Short mmCIF file of C-alpha atoms and ligand atoms in Angstrom, two decimals:
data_model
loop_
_atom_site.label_atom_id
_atom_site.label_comp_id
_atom_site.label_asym_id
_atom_site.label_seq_id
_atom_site.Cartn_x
_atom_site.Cartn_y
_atom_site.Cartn_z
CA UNK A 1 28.47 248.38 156.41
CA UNK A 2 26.11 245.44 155.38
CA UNK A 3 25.88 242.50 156.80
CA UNK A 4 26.67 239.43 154.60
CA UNK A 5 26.64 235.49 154.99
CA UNK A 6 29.00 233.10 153.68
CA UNK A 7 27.60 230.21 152.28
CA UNK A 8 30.03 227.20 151.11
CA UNK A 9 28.84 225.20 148.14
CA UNK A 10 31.03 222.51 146.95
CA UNK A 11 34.01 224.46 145.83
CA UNK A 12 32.39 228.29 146.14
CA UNK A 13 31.98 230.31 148.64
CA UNK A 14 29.91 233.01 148.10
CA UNK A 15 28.77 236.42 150.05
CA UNK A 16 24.94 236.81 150.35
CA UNK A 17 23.34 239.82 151.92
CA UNK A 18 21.79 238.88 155.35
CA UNK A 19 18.24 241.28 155.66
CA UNK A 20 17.06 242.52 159.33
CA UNK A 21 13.69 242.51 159.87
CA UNK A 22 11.85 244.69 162.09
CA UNK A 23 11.37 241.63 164.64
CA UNK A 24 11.52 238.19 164.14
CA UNK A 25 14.42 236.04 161.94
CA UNK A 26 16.53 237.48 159.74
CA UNK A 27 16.83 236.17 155.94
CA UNK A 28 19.50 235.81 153.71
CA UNK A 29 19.49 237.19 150.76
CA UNK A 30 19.84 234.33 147.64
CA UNK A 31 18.64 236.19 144.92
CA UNK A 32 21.82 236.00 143.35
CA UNK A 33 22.41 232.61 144.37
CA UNK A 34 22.12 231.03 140.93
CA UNK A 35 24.20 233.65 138.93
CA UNK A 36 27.09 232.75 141.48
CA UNK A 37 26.92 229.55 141.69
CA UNK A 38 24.42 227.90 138.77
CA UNK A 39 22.50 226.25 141.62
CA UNK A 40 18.94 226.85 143.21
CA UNK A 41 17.87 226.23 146.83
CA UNK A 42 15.53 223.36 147.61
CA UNK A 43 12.82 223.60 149.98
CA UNK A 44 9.58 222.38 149.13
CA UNK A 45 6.58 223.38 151.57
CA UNK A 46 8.81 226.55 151.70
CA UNK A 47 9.45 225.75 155.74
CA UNK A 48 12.96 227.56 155.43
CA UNK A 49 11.71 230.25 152.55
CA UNK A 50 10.48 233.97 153.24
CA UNK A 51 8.63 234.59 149.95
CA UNK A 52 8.18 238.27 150.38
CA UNK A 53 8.74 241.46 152.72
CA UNK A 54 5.89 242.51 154.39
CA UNK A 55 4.96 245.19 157.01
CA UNK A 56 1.07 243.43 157.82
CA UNK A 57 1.68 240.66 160.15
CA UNK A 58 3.96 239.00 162.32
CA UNK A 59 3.76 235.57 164.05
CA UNK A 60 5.98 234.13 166.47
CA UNK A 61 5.24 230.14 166.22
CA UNK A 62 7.48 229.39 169.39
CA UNK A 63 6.36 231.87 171.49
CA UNK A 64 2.58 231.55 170.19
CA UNK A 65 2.48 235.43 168.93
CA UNK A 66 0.30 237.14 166.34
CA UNK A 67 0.81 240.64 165.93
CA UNK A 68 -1.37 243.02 163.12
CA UNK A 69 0.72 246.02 162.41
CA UNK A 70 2.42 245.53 165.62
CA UNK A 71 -0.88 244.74 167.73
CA UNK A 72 -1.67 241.80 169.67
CA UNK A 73 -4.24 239.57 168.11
CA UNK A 74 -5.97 239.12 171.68
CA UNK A 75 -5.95 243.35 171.86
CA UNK A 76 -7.90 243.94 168.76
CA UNK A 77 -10.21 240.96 169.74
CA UNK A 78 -10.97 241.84 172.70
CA UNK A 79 -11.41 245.72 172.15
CA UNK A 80 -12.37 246.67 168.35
CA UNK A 81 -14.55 245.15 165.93
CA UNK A 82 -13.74 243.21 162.66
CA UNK A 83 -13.86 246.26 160.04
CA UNK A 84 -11.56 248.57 162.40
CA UNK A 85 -9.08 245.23 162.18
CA UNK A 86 -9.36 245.57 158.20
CA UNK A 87 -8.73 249.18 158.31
CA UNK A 88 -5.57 248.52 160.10
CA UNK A 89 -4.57 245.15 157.87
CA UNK A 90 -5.30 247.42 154.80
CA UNK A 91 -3.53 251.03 156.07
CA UNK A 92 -1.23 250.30 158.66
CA UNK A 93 -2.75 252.19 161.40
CA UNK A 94 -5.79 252.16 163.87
CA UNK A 95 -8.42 254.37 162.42
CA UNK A 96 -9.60 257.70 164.25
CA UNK A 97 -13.34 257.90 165.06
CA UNK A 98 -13.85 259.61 161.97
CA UNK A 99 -11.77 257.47 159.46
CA UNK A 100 -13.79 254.27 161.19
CA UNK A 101 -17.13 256.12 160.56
CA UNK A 102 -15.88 256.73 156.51
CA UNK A 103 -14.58 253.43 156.12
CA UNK A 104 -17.61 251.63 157.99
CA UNK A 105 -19.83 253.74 155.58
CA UNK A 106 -18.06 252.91 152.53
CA UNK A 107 -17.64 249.09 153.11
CA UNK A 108 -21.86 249.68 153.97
CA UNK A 109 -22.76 250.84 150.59
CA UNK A 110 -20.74 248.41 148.64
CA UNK A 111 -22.83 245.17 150.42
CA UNK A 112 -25.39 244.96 147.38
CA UNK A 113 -24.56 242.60 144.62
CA UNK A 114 -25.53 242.97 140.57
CA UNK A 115 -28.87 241.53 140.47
CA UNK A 116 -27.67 239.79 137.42
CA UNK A 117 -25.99 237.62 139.96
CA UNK A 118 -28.62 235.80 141.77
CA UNK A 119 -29.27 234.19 138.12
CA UNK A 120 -25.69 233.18 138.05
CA UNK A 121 -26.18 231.57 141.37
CA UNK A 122 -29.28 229.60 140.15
CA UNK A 123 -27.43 228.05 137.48
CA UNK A 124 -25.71 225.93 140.52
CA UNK A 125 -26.93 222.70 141.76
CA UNK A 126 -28.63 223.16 144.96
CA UNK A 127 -26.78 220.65 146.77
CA UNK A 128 -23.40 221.88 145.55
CA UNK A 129 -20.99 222.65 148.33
CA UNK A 130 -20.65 226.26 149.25
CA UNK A 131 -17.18 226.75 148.66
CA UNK A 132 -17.28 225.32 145.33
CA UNK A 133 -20.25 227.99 144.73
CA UNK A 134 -18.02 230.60 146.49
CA UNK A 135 -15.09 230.06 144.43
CA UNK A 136 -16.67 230.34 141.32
CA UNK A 137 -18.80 233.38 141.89
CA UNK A 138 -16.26 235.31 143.70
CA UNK A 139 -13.91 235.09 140.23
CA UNK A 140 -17.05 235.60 138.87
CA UNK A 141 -16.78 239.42 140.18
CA UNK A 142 -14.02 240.27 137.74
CA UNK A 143 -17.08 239.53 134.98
CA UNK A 144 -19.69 241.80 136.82
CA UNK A 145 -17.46 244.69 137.83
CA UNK A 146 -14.76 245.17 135.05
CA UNK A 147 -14.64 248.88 136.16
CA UNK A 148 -12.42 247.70 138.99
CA UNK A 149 -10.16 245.44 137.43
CA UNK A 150 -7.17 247.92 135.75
CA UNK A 151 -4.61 246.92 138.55
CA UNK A 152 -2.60 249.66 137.16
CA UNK A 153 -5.13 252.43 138.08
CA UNK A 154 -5.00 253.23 142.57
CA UNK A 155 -8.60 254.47 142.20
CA UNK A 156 -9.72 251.08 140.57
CA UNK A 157 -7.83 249.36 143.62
CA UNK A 158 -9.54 251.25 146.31
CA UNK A 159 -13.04 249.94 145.17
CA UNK A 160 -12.08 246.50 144.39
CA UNK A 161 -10.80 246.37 147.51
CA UNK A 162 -14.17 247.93 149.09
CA UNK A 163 -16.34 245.93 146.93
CA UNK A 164 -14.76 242.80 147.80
CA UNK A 165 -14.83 243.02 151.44
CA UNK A 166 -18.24 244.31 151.31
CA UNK A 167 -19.75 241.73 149.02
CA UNK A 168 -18.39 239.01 150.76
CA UNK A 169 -20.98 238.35 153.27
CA UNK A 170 -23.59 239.14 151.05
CA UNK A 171 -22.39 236.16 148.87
CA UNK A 172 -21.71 233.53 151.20
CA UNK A 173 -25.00 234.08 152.98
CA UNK A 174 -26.21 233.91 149.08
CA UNK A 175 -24.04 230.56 148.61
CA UNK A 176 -26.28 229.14 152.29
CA UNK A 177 -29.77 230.32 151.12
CA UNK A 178 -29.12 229.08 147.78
CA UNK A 179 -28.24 225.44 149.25
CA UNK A 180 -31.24 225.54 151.85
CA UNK A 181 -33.82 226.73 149.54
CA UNK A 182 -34.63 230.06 151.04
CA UNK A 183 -34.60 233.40 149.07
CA UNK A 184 -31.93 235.65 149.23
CA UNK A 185 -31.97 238.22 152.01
CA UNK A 186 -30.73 241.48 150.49
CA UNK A 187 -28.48 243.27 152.93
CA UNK A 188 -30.04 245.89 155.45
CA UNK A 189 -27.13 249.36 155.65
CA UNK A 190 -28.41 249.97 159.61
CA UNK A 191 -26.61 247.06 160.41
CA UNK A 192 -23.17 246.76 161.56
CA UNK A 193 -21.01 244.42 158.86
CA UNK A 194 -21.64 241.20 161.15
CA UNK A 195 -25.17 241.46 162.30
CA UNK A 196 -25.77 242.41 158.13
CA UNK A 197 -24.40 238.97 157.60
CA UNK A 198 -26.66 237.11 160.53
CA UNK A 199 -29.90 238.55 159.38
CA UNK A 200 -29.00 237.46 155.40
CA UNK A 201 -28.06 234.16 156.58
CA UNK A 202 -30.91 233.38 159.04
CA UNK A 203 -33.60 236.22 158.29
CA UNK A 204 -36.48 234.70 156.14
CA UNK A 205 -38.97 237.23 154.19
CA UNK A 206 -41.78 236.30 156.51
CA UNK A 207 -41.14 237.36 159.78
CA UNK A 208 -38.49 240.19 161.77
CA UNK A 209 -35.36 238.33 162.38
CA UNK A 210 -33.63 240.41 165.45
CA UNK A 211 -29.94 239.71 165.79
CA UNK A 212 -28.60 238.64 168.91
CA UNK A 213 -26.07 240.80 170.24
CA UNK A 214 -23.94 238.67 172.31
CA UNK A 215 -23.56 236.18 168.79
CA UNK A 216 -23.24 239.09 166.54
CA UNK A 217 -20.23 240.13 168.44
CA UNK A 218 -18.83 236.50 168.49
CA UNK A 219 -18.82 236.00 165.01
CA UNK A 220 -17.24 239.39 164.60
CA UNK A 221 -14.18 238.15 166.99
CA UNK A 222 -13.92 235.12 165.05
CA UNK A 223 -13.90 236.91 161.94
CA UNK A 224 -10.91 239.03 163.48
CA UNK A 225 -8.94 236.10 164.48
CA UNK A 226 -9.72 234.70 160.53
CA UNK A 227 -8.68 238.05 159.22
CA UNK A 228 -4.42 237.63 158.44
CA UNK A 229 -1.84 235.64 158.62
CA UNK A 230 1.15 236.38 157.31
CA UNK A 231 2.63 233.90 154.14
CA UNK A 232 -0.26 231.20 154.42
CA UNK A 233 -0.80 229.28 151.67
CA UNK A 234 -4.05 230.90 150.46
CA UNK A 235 -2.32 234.06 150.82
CA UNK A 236 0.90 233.10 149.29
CA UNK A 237 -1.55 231.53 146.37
CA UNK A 238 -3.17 235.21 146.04
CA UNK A 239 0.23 237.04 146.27
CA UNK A 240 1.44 234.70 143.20
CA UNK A 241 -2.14 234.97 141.28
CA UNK A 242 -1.58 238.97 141.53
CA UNK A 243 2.40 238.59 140.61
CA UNK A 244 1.34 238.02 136.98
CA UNK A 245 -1.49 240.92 137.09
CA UNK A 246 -4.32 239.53 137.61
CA UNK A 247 -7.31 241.33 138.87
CA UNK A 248 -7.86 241.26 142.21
CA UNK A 249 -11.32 239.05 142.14
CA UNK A 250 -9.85 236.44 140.46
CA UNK A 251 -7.01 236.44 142.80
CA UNK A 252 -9.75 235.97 145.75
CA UNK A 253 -10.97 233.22 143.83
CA UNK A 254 -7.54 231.36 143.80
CA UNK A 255 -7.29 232.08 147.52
CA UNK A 256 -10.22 230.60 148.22
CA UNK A 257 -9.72 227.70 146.22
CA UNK A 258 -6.28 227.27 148.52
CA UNK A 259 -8.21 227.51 151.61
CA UNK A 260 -10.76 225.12 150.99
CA UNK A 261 -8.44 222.24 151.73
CA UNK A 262 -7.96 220.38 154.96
CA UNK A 263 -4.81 221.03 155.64
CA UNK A 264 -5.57 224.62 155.59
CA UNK A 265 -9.41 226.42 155.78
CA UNK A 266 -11.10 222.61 155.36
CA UNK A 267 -10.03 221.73 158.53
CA UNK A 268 -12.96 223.45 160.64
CA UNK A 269 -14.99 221.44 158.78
CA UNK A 270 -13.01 218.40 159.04
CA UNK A 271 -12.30 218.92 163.16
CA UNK A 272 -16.13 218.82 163.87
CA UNK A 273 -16.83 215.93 161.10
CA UNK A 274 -13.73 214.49 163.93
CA UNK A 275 -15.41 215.04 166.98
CA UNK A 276 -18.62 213.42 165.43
CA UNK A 277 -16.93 210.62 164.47
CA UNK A 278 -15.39 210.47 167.62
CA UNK A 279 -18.79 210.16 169.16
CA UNK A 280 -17.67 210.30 172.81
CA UNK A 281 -15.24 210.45 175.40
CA UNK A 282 -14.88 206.91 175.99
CA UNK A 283 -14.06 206.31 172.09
CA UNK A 284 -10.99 208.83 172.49
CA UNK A 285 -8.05 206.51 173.03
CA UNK A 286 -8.48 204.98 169.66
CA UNK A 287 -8.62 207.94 167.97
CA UNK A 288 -5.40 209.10 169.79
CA UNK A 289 -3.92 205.87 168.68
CA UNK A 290 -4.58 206.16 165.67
CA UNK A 291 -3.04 209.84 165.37
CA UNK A 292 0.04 208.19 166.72
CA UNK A 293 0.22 205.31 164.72
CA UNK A 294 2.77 205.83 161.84
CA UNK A 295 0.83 203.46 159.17
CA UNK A 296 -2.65 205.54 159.72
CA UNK A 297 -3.48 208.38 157.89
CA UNK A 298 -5.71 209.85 160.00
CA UNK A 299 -4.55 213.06 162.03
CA UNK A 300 -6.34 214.28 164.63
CA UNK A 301 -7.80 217.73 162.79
CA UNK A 302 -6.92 220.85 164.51
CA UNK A 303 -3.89 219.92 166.06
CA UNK A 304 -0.70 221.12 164.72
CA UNK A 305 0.15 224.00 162.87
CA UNK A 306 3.20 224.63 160.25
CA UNK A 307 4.30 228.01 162.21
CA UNK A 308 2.82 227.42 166.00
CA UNK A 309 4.98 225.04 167.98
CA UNK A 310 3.19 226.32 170.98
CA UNK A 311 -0.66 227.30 171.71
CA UNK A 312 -2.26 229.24 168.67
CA UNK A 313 -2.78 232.21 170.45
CA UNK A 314 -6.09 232.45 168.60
CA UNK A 315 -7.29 229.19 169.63
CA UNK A 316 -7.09 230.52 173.19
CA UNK A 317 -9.73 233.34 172.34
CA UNK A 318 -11.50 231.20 170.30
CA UNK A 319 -12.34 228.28 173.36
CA UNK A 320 -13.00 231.29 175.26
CA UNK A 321 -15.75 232.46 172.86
CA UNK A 322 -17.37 228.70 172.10
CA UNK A 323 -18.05 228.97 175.91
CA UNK A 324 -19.69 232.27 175.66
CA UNK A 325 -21.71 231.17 172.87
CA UNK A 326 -22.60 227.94 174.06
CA UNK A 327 -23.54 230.13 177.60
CA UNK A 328 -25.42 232.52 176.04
CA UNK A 329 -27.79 229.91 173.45
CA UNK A 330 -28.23 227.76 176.97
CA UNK A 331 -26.26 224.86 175.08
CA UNK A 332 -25.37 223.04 178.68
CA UNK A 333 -24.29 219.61 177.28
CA UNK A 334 -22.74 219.51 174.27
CA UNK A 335 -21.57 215.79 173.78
CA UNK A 336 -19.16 217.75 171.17
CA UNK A 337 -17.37 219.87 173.28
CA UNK A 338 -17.32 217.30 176.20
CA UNK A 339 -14.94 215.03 173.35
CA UNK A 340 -13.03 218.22 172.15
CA UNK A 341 -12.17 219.27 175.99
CA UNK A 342 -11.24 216.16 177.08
CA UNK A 343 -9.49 215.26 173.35
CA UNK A 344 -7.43 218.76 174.06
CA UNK A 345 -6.77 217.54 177.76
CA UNK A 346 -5.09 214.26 176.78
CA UNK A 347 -3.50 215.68 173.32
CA UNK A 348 -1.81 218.17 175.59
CA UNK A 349 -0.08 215.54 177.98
CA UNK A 350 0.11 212.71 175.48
CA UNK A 351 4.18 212.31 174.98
CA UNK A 352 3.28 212.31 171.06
CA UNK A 353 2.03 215.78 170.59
CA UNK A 354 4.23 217.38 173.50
CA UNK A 355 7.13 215.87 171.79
CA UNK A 356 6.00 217.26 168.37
CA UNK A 357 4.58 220.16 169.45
CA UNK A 358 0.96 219.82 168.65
CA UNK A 359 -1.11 222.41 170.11
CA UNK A 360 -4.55 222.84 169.43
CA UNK A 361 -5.17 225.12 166.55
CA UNK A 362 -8.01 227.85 165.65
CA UNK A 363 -9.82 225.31 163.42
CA UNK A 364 -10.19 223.11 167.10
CA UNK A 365 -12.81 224.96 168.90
CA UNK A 366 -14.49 227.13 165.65
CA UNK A 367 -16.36 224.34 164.15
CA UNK A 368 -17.96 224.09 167.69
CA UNK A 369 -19.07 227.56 167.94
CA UNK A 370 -20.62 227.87 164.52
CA UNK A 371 -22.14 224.78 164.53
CA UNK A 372 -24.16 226.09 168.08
CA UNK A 373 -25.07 229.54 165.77
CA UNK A 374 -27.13 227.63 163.27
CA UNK A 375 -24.03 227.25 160.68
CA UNK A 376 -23.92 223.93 158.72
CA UNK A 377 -20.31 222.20 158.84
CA UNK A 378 -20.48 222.81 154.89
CA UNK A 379 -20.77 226.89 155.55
CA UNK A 380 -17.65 226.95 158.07
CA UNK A 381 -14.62 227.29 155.82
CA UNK A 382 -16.97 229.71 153.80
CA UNK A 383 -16.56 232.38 156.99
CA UNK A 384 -12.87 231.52 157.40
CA UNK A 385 -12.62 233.07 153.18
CA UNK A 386 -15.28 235.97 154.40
CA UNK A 387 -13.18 237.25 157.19
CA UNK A 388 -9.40 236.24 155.54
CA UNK A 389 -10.52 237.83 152.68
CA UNK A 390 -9.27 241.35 153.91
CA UNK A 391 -5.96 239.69 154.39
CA UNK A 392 -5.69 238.52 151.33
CA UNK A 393 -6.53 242.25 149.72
CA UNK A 394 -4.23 243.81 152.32
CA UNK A 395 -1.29 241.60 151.02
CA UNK A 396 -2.20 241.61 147.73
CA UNK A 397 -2.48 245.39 147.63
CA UNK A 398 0.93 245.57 149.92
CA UNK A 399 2.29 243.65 146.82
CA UNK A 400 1.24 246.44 143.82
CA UNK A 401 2.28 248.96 145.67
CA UNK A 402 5.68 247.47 146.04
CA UNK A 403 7.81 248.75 142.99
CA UNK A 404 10.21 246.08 143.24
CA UNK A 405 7.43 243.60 142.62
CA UNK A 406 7.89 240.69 139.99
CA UNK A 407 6.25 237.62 138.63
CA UNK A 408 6.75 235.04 140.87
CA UNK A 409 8.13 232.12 139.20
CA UNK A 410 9.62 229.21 141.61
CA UNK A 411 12.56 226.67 140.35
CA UNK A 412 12.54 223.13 140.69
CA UNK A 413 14.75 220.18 140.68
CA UNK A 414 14.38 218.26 137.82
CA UNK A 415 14.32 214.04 138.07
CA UNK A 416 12.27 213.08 135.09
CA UNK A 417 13.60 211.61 131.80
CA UNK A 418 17.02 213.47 130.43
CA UNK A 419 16.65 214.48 126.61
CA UNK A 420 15.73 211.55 124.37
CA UNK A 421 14.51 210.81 120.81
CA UNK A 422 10.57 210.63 119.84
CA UNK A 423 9.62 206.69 119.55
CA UNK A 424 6.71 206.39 116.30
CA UNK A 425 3.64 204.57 117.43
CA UNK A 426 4.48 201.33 115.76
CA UNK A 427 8.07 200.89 117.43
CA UNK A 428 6.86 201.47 121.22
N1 CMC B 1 -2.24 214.63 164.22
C1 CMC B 1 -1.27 213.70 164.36
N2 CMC B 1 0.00 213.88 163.99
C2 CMC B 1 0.32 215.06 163.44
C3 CMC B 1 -0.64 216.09 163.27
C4 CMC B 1 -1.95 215.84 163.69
N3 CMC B 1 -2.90 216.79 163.55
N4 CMC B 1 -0.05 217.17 162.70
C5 CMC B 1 1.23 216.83 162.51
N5 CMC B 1 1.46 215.57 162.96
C6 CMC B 1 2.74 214.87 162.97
C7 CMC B 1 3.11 214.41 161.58
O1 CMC B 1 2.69 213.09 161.34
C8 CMC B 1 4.61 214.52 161.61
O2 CMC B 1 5.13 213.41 162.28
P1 CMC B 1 6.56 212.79 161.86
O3 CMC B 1 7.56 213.86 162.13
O4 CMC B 1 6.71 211.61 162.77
O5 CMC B 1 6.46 212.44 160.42
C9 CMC B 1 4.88 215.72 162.50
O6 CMC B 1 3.73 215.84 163.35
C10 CMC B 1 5.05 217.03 161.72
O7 CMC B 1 3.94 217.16 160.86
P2 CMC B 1 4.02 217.80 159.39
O8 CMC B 1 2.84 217.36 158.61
O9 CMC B 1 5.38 217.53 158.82
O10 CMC B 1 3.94 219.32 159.75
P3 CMC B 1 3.46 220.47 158.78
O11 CMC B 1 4.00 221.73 159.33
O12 CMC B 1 3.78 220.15 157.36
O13 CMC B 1 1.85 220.41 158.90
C11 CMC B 1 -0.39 220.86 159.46
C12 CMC B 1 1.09 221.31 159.60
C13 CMC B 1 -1.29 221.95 160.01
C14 CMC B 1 -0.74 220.65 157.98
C15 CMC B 1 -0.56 219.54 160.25
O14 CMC B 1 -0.25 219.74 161.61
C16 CMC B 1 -1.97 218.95 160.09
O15 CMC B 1 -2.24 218.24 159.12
N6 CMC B 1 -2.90 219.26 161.07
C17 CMC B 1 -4.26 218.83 160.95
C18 CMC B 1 -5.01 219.76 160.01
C19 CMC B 1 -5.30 221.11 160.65
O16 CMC B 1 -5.75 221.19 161.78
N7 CMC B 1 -5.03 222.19 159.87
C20 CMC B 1 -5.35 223.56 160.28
C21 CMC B 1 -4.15 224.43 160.39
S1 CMC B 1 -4.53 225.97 161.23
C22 CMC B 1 -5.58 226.82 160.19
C23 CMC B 1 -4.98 227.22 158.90
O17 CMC B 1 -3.87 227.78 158.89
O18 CMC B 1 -5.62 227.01 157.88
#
């Protein structure tokens, strides 16, 4: 028999189906809510609303838990690479040797981009910022490849969903050359998906750029812990874009556009503008104070998280790799990362963000790391859209495939003016 809940609403009661998951809460079942009862919930910021079903990702926020397809975040960072962790966010299982080699190749020969772009790209300013650039040239897709935009048709899917993953890097490292001046560094098929994006970033025409292992294989662990999760905002935003049909590039481009606040994506860039700001470690106390204080705006950036009420498990593997990187470019004293580890030492004990449960999150120690690669603070929430970007696709494909799928199309309550006459200019 089904399990049902009883909810008591004024003078109805009413019987709502109560969904298991696999693990993790279980949801009741309103979709019939307003036919019973001519009411709709309220919960704005959704903190109480599962928007979907979805087999991709799981996070537990007490228990600091990310699972992909059932695997630990800090398993598939620590032992695969960043396109094996897309193969599983886009097909539900770890690929063989041999499905890896297929994919790797096919996600290899998508990497180019129509030459007809780079004049698109020109037509920018060169000082705009890189997300506005990547934003508009990523919708911009749906205009050079309108062979892959029939939603309807599953081969059309497959290479949207190849050619967006693939073309990624190339355009963000297009998006930094562009703003630095350089020419464009056309991507190089011998390399593996991460180095490919090093040498177009930092490669100039003029001389053998030779990636550096140890950073190649940093960057491709961050871009794993970037890669999904779960009902974000720039996800949910993509999930909604594609609930009216919308091709999938243009759905990218509305996730990207979500991510690039600093709330969300933004905040890499905002937590090292922070720690500059912040100067050193004698300066801290005010800055903690100011966090605290109720009439200042100012939060301390990469603290807190909507789902993790306990240590973002990916912030753990991320301060793990800002040391290796920092190790491995000789970067001994980093007035930076003396602020942020003693900022995270004092956040963690201060009664405040115990109390409230403000743990550092993944946007604490990233800005950090890329900054030591060569990155510019205006490129960093342009990686977090490279490497989400394959959860975004994943979820949005997870959502076409679902026959059950409809336009999503929230309620609201309504306060504004009840129904009244039309005043003529001359009687206002
Ligand atoms: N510094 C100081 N106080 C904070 C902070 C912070 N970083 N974050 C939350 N609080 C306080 C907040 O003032 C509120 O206090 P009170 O209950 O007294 O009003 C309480 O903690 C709960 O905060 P909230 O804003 O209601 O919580 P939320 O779930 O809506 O917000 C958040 C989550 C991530 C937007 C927020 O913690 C924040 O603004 N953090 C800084 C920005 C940041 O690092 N964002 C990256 C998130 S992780 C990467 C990603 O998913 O994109």
């Amino acid at each position: 028999m089904s399990e049902t809940g009883k909810f008591i609403l004024g003078d109805k009661t009413v019987e709502m189906p109560v969904k298991h998951g696999s693990i993790g809460p279980a949801v009741a079942d309103i979709a019939k809510l307003y036919s019973q009862t001519g009411m709709f919930t309220y919960d704005p910021g959704f903190t109480s609303t599962a928007s979907c079903e979805s087999k991709i990702t799981y996070i537990d926020g007490d228990e600091g838990v990310l699972l992909h397809r059932g695997y630990p975040i800090e398993q598939l960072a620590e032992h695969g690479d960043f396109l094996e962790t897309c193969y599983l966010l886009l097909y539900g299982e770890l690929p063989t040797a041999n499905q890896k080699a297929d994919f790797d190749y096919r996600i290899t020969r998508h990497t180019m981009i129509h030459e007809q772009m780079a004049k698109f790209f020109s037509g920018f300013r060169r000082d705009a910022h890189p997300m506005a650039v990547m934003v508009a040239s990523v919708g911009a897709l749906s205009a050079f490849y309108h062979d892959s935009t029939d939603i309807s048709d599953p081969q059309q899917r497959v290479v949207a969903t190849m050619r967006i993953i693939a073309k990624m890097p190339t355009m963000a490292a297009m998006a930094y050359k562009y703003n630095i001046g350089q020419p464009f560094i056309y991507p190089k098929n011998d390399l593996d998906y991460t180095s490919n994006f090093l040498r177009m970033c930092f490669a100039v025409p003029c001389e053998e750029y030779k990636v550096n292992p140890i950073l190649s294989r940093a960057l491709d662990r961050i871009f794993i812990l970037h890669a999904d999760h779960e009902q974000n905002a720039s996800t949910s935003t993509v999930r909604l874009a594609g609930s009216s049909g919308a091709n999938p590039f243009a759905c990218i481009a509305a996730g990207i556009a979500c991510l690039w606040g600093p709330a969300h994506g933004g905040a890499n860039e905002a937590a090292l503008k922070m720690l500059s700001e912040i100067g050193s470690v004698e300066n801290i106390p005010k800055y903690i104070a100011k966090a605290k204080d109720k009439n200042d705006p100012f939060r301390l950036m990469g603290f807190g998280h909507r789902v993790y009420k306990n240590y973002d498990p990916r912030a753990k593997i991320m301060a793990k790799t800002c040391h290796e990187v920092l190790g491995e470019l000789g970067i001994k004293d980093d007035p930076l990362l003396d602020v942020a580890v003693e900022l995270e030492r004092i956040a963690l004990h201060d009664e405040y963000f115990v109390e409230k449960k403000l743990y550092p999150n993944i946007d604490f120690y990233s800005g950090i790391t890329l900054k030591a690669m060569g990155f510019p603070v205006s490129m960093f929430t342009v990686l977090f859209a490279l490497a989400r970007t394959v959860g975004w696709i994943a979820q949005w494909k997870e959502m076409i495939e679902d026959p059950s799928q409809k336009i999503g199309r929230p309620r609201q309550l309504y306060t504004g003016a009840p129904k009244r006459d039309y005043v003529k200019m001359g009687s206002r």
